[in-house]
Short mmCIF file of C-alpha atoms and ligand atoms in Angstrom, two decimals:
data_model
loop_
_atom_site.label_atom_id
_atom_site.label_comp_id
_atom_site.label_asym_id
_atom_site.label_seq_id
_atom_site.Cartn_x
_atom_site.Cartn_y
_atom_site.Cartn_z
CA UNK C 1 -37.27 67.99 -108.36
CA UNK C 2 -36.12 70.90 -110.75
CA UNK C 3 -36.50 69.00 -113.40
CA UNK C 4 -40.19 67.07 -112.97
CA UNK C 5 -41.70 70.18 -111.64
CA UNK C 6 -42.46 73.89 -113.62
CA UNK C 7 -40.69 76.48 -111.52
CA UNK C 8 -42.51 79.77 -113.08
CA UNK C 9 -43.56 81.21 -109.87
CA UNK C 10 -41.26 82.19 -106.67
CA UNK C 11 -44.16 80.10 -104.33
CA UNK C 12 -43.18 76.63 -106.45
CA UNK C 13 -39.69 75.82 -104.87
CA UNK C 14 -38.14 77.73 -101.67
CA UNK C 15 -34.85 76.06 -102.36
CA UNK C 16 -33.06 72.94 -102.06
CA UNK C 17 -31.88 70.83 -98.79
CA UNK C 18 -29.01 71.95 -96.52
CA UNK C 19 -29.09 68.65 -94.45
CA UNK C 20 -29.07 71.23 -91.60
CA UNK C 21 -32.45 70.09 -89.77
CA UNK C 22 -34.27 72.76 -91.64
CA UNK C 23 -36.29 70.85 -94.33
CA UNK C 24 -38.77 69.61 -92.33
CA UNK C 25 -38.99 73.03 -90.09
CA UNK C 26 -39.20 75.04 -93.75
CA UNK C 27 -41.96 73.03 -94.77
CA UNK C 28 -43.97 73.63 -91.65
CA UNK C 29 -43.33 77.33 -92.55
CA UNK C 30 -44.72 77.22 -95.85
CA UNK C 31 -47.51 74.85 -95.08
CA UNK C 32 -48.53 77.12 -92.22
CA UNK C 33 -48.23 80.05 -94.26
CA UNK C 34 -50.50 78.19 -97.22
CA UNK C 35 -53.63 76.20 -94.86
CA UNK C 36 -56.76 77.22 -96.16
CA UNK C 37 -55.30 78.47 -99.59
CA UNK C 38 -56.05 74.75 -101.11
CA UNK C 39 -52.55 74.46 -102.72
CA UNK C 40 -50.91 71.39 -102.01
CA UNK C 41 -47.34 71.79 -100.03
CA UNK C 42 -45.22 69.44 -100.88
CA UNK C 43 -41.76 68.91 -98.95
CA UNK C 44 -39.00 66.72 -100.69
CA UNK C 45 -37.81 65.53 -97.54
CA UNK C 46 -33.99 63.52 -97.24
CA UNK C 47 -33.87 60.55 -94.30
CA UNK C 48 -30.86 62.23 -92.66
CA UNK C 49 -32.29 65.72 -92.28
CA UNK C 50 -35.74 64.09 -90.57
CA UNK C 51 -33.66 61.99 -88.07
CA UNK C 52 -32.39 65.45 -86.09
CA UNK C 53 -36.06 66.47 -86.08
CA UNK C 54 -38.57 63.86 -85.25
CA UNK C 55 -40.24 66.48 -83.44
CA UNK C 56 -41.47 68.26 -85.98
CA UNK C 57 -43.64 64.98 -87.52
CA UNK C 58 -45.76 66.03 -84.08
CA UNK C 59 -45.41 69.78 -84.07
CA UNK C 60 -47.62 69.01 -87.96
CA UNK C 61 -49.80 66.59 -86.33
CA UNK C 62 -50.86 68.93 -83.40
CA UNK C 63 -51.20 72.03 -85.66
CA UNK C 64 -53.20 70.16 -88.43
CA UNK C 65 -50.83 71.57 -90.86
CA UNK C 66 -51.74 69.79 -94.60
CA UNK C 67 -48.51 68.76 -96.05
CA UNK C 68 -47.12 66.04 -98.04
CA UNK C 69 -43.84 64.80 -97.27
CA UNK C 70 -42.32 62.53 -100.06
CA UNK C 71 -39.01 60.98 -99.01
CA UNK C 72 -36.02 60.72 -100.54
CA UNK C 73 -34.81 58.33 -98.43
CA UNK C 74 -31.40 57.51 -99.84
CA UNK C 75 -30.84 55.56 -96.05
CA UNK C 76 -27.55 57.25 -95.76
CA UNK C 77 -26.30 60.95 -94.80
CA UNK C 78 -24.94 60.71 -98.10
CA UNK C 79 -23.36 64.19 -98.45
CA UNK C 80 -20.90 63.77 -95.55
CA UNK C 81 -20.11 59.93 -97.24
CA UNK C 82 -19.41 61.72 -100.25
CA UNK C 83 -17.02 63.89 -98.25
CA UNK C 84 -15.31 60.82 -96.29
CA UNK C 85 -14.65 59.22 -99.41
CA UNK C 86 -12.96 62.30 -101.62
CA UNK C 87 -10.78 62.48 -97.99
CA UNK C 88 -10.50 58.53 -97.26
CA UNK C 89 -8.75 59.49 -101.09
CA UNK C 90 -7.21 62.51 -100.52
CA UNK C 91 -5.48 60.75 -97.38
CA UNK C 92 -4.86 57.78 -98.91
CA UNK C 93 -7.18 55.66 -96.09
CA UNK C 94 -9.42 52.94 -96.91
CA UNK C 95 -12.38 53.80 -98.83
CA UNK C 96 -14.30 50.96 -97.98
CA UNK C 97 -14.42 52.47 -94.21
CA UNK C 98 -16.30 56.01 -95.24
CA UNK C 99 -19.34 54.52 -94.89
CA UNK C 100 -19.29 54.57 -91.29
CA UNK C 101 -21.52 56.85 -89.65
CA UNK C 102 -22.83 57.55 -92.97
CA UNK C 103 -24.90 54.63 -94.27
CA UNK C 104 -28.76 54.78 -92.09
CA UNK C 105 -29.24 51.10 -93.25
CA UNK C 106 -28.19 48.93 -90.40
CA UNK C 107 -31.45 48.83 -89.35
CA UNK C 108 -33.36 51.06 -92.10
CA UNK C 109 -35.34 53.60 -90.17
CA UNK C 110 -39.28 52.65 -90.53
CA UNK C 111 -39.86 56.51 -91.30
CA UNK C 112 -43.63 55.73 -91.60
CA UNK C 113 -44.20 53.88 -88.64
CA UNK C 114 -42.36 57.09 -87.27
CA UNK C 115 -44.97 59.47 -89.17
CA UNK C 116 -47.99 57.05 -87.71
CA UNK C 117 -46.63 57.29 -84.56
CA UNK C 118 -47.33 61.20 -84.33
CA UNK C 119 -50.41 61.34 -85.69
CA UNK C 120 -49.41 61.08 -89.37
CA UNK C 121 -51.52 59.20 -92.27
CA UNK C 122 -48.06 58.00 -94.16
CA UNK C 123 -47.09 54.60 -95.96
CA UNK C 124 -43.59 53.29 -97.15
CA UNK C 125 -40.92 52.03 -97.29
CA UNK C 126 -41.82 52.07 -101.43
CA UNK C 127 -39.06 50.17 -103.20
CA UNK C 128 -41.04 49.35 -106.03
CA UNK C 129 -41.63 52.68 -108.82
CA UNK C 130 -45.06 51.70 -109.57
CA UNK C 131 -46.00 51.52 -105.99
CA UNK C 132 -45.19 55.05 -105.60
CA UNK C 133 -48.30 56.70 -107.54
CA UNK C 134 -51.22 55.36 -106.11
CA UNK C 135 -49.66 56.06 -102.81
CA UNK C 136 -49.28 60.00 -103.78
CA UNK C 137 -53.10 59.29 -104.55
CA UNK C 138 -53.95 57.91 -101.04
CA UNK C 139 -52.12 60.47 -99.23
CA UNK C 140 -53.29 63.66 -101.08
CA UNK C 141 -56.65 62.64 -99.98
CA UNK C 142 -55.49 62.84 -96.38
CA UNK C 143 -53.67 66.26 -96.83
CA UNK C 144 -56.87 67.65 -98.99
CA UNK C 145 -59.18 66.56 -95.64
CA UNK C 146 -56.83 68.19 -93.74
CA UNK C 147 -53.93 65.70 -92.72
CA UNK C 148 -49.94 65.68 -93.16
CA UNK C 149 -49.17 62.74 -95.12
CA UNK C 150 -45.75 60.75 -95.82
CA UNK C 151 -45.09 58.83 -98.23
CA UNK C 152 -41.54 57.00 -97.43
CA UNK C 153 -39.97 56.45 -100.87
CA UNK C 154 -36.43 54.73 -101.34
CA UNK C 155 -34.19 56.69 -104.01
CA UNK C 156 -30.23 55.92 -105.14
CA UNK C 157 -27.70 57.70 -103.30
CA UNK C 158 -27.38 61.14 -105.93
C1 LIG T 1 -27.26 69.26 -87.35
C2 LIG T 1 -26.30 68.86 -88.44
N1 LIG T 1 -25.51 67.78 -88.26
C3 LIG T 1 -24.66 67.39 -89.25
C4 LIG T 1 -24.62 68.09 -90.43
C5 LIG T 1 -23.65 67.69 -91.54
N2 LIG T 1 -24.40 67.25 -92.70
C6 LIG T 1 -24.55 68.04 -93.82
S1 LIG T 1 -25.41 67.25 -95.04
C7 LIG T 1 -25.55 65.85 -94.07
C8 LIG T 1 -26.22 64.64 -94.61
C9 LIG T 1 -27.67 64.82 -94.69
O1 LIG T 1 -28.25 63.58 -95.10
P1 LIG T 1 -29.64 63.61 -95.81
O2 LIG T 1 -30.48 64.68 -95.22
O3 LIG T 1 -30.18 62.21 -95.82
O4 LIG T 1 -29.26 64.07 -97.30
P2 LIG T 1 -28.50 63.24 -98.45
O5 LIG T 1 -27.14 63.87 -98.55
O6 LIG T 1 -28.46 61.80 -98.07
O7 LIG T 1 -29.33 63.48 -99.67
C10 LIG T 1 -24.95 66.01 -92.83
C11 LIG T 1 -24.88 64.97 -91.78
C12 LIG T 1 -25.44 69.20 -90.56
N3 LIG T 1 -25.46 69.94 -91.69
N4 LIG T 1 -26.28 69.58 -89.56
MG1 LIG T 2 -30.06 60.77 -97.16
#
């Protein structure tokens, strides 16, 4: 994020993800605090942190709040697998086993059909890079009319 985007203003980036729940609940802050300003809030949103509050997909919807959620949907909590495997090594326990309760792949969560499902304009799972610009395209046009949009994209772990 840092890096693709020009930070030179304290409204371009309120901070990165705890994993805490919060990330989708901050951007509702800011994109409440922004509708009817025409700037385009846009909330970097990890799989794991969106699967405590599904909630907050509808509290968007209901409030018309114009947001874009782009996912970086590693399909894993993959900050508490990178903790079980520095223990699993620490402890001298299999490795191989710190994947469980960790990976969010067994089945993938459809986080669109989610999004759709509360009143969302949103498309993914994108696995393919040059799918991922025209649907930024699509779903800008949502948020500009007024819509939150996601966009469901499928990143490495890191
Ligand atoms: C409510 C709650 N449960 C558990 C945790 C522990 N925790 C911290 S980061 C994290 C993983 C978050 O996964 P994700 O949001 O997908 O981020 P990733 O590390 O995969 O980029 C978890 C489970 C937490 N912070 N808050
Ligand atoms: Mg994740």
């Amino acid at each position: 994020m840092l890096r693709t985007t020009s930070v030179d203003k304290p409204e371009r980036f309120i901070g990165s993800a705890l994993g805490t729940a919060t990330q989708i609940g901050l951007g509702l802050g800011v994109a409440l605090a922004y509708r009817g300003t025409g700037k385009l809030v846009v909330d970097v949103q990890p799989d794991g942190d969106l699967m405590f509050d599904a909630g907050a997909l509808w509290t968007a919807a209901q409030s018309k709040l114009p947001m874009l959620v782009v996912m970086h949907n590693n399909r894993a909590y993959y900050n508490d697998w990178n903790h079980q495997i520095h223990l699993a090594q620490e402890r001298e326990r299999p490795v191989e086993n710190a994947y469980i309760g960790q990976a969010i792949n067994d089945p993938a969560p459809d986080f669109a059909g989610l999004a759709r499902s509360m009143g969302w304009y949103a498309e993914g799972p994108i696995e393919n890079p040059a799918d991922i610009q025209p649907a930024l395209q699509r779903a800008i046009k949502e948020v500009q009319a007024g819509r939150p949009a996601l966009v469901d994209t499928i990143t490495q772990f890191q």
